[in-house]
Amino acid sequence: MTTETTKKFNIDTVEHAAKTPDTELPWAELGLKQNEFDEIVKVLGRRPTGAELAMYSVMWSEHCSYKSSKNHLRQFGEKVTEEMKKDMLVGIGENAGVTNLGDGWAVTFKIESHNSPSFVEPYQGAATGIGGIVRDIISMGARPVAVMDPLRFGAIDHPDTARVMHGAVAGIGGYGNCLGLPNIGGEMVFDSVYQGNPLVNALAVGVMRHEDIRLANASGKGNKVVLFGARTGGDGIGGASVLASESFDDTKPSKRPAVQVGDPFAEKVLIECCLELFKGSLVEGIQDLGAAGISCATSELASNGDGGMQVELTSVLLRDPTLTPGEILMSESQERMMAVVTPENIEAFEAVMDKWAVEYSWLGEVTDTGRLIITWEGEVIVDVDPRTVAHDGPVYDRPFARPEWQDSVQANSFTGSVEDAGRPSAPTELAAAVTELVASPNMCSKSWITKQYDRYVGGNTAMAFPDDAGVVRVDEETGLGVALATDANGRYTYLEPYQGAQLALAEAYRNVATSGAVPMAVSDCLNFGSPEDPDVMWQLAEAIRGLSDACMELGIPVTGGNVSLYNQTGTTPIHPSPVVAVLGKLDDVARRTPSGWREDGQAIYLLGTTAAELDGSEWSNLRGHLGGLPPKVDLAAERALGEILINASRDGMVDAAHDLSEGGLAAALVESSLRYGVGARIALEELMERDGVDLFTALFSESQARAIVSVPRSEEVRFKDMCTARGFAHLRIGVVDAAGGKLEINGVDELSLDALREAHEGTLPKYFG
Amino acid sequence: MTSIPLIGEAIAVAADAYGARGLAGAKIGVVTFPGTLDDRDAARAVRLAGGTAVPLWHADSELGDVDAVIIPGGFSYGDYLRAGAISRFAPLMSKIIDAANSDAKLPVLGICNGFQILTESHLLPGSMIKNDHLKFICRDQTLRVENANTAWTVDYTDGQEIIVPLKNQDGQYIADEKTLDALEAEGRVVFRYVGFNPNGSRRDIAGISNAAGNVVGLMPHPEHAVETGFGPESLNGEPRDTDGLGFFTSVLTKIVGGDK
């Protein structure tokens, strides 16, 4: 091991701080408010040292402390039934929740935001977003097996969108591909509300045997604390406190230096190295270093364990020897882990490090003093109760109120509006409308993005985009596997936040069930504007209330997630965007249901009923309208539909299934046809009569709890009987036509698959090359 | 050519056909470097073909008793210098180079990063540079087997078209005209891209061999097309997910059956 030459600073020791109570400290520059600084002084009984101030400022930031959302997030822990607890092995609060898959297998998954860094420096911001979430998964003792990335960018034709889009997609690919993790799905939405504040969320999923579950705590007096992986550098200093708690405007200097830089090779080696440590049971507790770096890792490990830790900061291996103690504590350099190792395992631990050529340094040990003590060449620069740093940060009951404008927005329905006046009805108009829809920025093919991601690596990807959910095999012997989908609709949530959040959950749930998997758990990434704006705070409160109520009704728990606030440009917030990920289980991934039909002559059924629900729809978006109320939520119907789709998959009654969501039936029919290049003949007259809607509404409405399936002729009776027995609306709307090369819909001019494909796949290359 | 069934009966039949040793007795080494990603996939492909996969570590100084070696894909050492440029200096590589050039002609397959390591090691000529469109690309790629006479292709037929995944950032094969002419003349262009050249490779070359035909390198990934339900789909839905298995049955045929 290398020994750094330590340099001489004017070290602000605890002793010095006690003697100099009146020293001015830059707490405001570090993102703290006056009342928060006063609280720190109260907790310590003296002014903090520079190093302590650095620690508190990052750990008490919005990003790390959830100070504005904590009071509301409690509902995820409170609204929990026995049914929801039955498969939960580790709940909210750890690095990621863990769900029992059966056969001794467990799965852990989590979604997180990396929004602000991805706007400042799209490539590194997005790349390190993947890196951070993957380390959360490793910290639980799991092998990461897949990633997904929900993305939201500004208007497709805005000059800055290409910069962010190219950078973020290349960053996710560049990092994820190099880690050997298949990217199995995600989302892509363009909307000008995200122009100055794109959303780059990242999800990772990992699997482990039950006995391998690891938690972040430092127990056992005398056990050693070790930092390993990349060296600590100047990147990302203050990232958590400064970036995540401030919105962007033009008056401040560029934030570039606060964005971390990723090294995917170091992370890949770290993954294999950690898995080898777990295999040999060589660590007692482990924690990744993400936001707030060493401040977070030491205070969380210590407060979750026996409550004490002693660390010598000059033992940290540095990339930049000029870093000050405060900077070392705050650095967000990537690809680092901290672990607690018993003295007898030190040698074996070092052997694993040497095998993978990973650098490490022993920083100190676990104590039973209840204090986190950090020294610099033996002089005490931090002496705190770790709980006050990690868990007892400020909690705000931010004022919130239903915005004054909400009523007028909800009263402005698309149906009958000026924008709705030219509603297509003639066969040529409807054909043009379908083509326009599937070529539109939000509904077009995402393959320009997804072909830059490796979906094959690992050899366990049973399904990926553009199917409804990504499916990964966990057990090669039995075929046991998991399905994952993420969804959010900022427009729905803007119109009605309680319902909008529920609709996001309903869609992700439906996507997972459509693939044939049984939904089991939820992770959410709540992307909102400033909590200091009562309008935004109301959106957040309502979304959390809606989501937690819906989880209880669907019987699946939230096992973890992330809140990202201050997503706004100036005083204009983004649409409230609760991104919801649902994880499901397949006993045998061979049974998963793809979204495209293949076999000529199979019957196509529409499950569910259609109402005139165009408010907030993609069609209204294309006509520049946003108003009214989003589609009605019916969670009992979602659950019933889910059961039908899961049973149909298990019993081989359907060969294809595709959920209806944004873009309605029109989008689903086109996507199912283009999936394998196999068309269909569709007649909607019976549907129009049954549900009392016109052809345009039948095609473009976004009513929920619907899906289309293709049923082999031999299974038709059994399938219909099952739907009838469950009292679920089902209607035969057409037949698969393998020979025609077209999608024929009665009352709509013929749509050739070639032309549809050209329209669907041409959009992203046209804008992004 | 002796025909070998695919998954399932392979082991029993092979034991009959080739005596006591059997297919499972054929040991294929799979090398792991820091940053290798597709090593487990390559090992699975060997198993599904009926052979036994043996993990090899880059820092080892002995090859052991393996009958063939696969250098799998990934980003060894992050590809931070030039893909494969650091890995070629691994202690195990010098053993592999010696064995490949020896009279025994150890069969060696380099896939993607493995191909790059083989060119850096000068076991194969030419080099790979960044894709002409400058982006990572992942797609189901059609290849034509131009030479079904190498250690890794005997279970295919000349001119056969197969679909296997392709995924790379630095996949553009280049060499000087003289080298390319020689490769063509000697039948050492083993695979060519069909329908679409995904990276700007010279003369649509996807894979090549050494003069003896025991060393083969290619950019696409046959190990991702060995198992029903986990490989490529062709556009009209016709299953094409096990087109890559022939690489692994080929070398087992070669090992267990002796020279063809």
Short mmCIF file of N, CA and C in Angstrom, two decimals, chain B residues 5 58 63 70 86 98 103 108-109 122 132 135 139 142 145 169-170 173-174 187 222 225 236 239-240 242 250:
data_model
loop_
_atom_site.label_atom_id
_atom_site.label_comp_id
_atom_site.label_asym_id
_atom_site.label_seq_id
_atom_site.Cartn_x
_atom_site.Cartn_y
_atom_site.Cartn_z
N PRO B 5 -25.37 -34.61 -32.77
CA PRO B 5 -26.63 -33.97 -32.41
C PRO B 5 -26.38 -32.77 -31.50
N HIS B 58 -6.50 -14.92 -16.20
CA HIS B 58 -5.48 -14.27 -17.04
C HIS B 58 -4.09 -14.32 -16.44
N LEU B 63 -1.62 -23.41 -18.83
CA LEU B 63 -2.90 -23.64 -19.49
C LEU B 63 -3.62 -24.87 -18.96
N ILE B 70 -11.36 -20.48 -25.37
CA ILE B 70 -12.20 -19.38 -25.85
C ILE B 70 -11.79 -18.11 -25.09
N ILE B 86 -3.74 -4.30 -23.66
CA ILE B 86 -3.11 -4.64 -22.39
C ILE B 86 -3.21 -6.15 -22.15
N ASP B 98 1.73 -19.73 -27.76
CA ASP B 98 2.61 -20.86 -28.04
C ASP B 98 1.82 -22.10 -28.45
N ASP B 103 2.67 -27.58 -32.98
CA ASP B 103 2.22 -28.62 -33.90
C ASP B 103 0.84 -29.13 -33.53
N VAL B 108 -8.35 -22.05 -30.87
CA VAL B 108 -8.59 -20.84 -30.09
C VAL B 108 -9.68 -20.03 -30.79
N LEU B 109 -10.69 -19.62 -30.02
CA LEU B 109 -11.74 -18.76 -30.56
C LEU B 109 -11.74 -17.45 -29.79
N HIS B 122 -1.13 -10.80 -32.45
CA HIS B 122 -0.62 -11.20 -33.77
C HIS B 122 -0.89 -12.66 -34.09
N ASP B 132 -17.75 2.80 -37.69
CA ASP B 132 -17.75 3.99 -38.56
C ASP B 132 -18.79 5.03 -38.13
N LYS B 135 -20.90 4.86 -32.71
CA LYS B 135 -21.73 4.49 -31.57
C LYS B 135 -21.60 3.01 -31.27
N ARG B 139 -27.29 -5.58 -32.16
CA ARG B 139 -28.34 -6.01 -33.08
C ARG B 139 -28.19 -7.50 -33.40
N THR B 142 -27.03 -10.95 -39.36
CA THR B 142 -26.89 -12.10 -40.28
C THR B 142 -25.45 -12.20 -40.76
N VAL B 145 -21.33 -17.93 -43.50
CA VAL B 145 -20.16 -18.75 -43.19
C VAL B 145 -19.40 -18.93 -44.50
N GLN B 169 -18.38 -1.55 -29.76
CA GLN B 169 -18.07 -0.13 -29.93
C GLN B 169 -16.90 0.01 -30.92
N ASP B 170 -15.97 -0.92 -30.83
CA ASP B 170 -14.77 -0.88 -31.68
C ASP B 170 -14.77 -2.12 -32.55
N TYR B 173 -13.35 -3.79 -38.65
CA TYR B 173 -12.15 -4.54 -38.99
C TYR B 173 -11.39 -3.85 -40.12
N ILE B 174 -10.11 -3.62 -39.88
CA ILE B 174 -9.29 -3.02 -40.93
C ILE B 174 -7.98 -3.78 -41.08
N GLY B 187 -8.73 -18.25 -48.23
CA GLY B 187 -9.97 -18.73 -47.61
C GLY B 187 -10.02 -18.47 -46.12
N PRO B 222 -21.49 -15.61 -31.00
CA PRO B 222 -22.24 -16.87 -31.12
C PRO B 222 -22.69 -17.44 -29.77
N ALA B 225 -26.29 -17.09 -28.80
CA ALA B 225 -27.30 -17.72 -29.67
C ALA B 225 -27.17 -19.24 -29.56
N ASN B 236 -39.56 -12.19 -39.00
CA ASN B 236 -40.89 -12.78 -39.16
C ASN B 236 -41.23 -13.76 -38.04
N PRO B 239 -37.99 -18.92 -35.28
CA PRO B 239 -36.94 -18.99 -34.26
C PRO B 239 -35.55 -19.19 -34.87
N ARG B 240 -34.62 -18.34 -34.46
CA ARG B 240 -33.24 -18.45 -34.95
C ARG B 240 -32.31 -18.31 -33.74
N THR B 242 -30.68 -20.43 -31.82
CA THR B 242 -29.56 -21.32 -31.50
C THR B 242 -28.57 -21.45 -32.66
N SER B 250 -18.76 -27.68 -33.21
CA SER B 250 -17.68 -27.88 -34.19
C SER B 250 -16.37 -28.24 -33.50
#
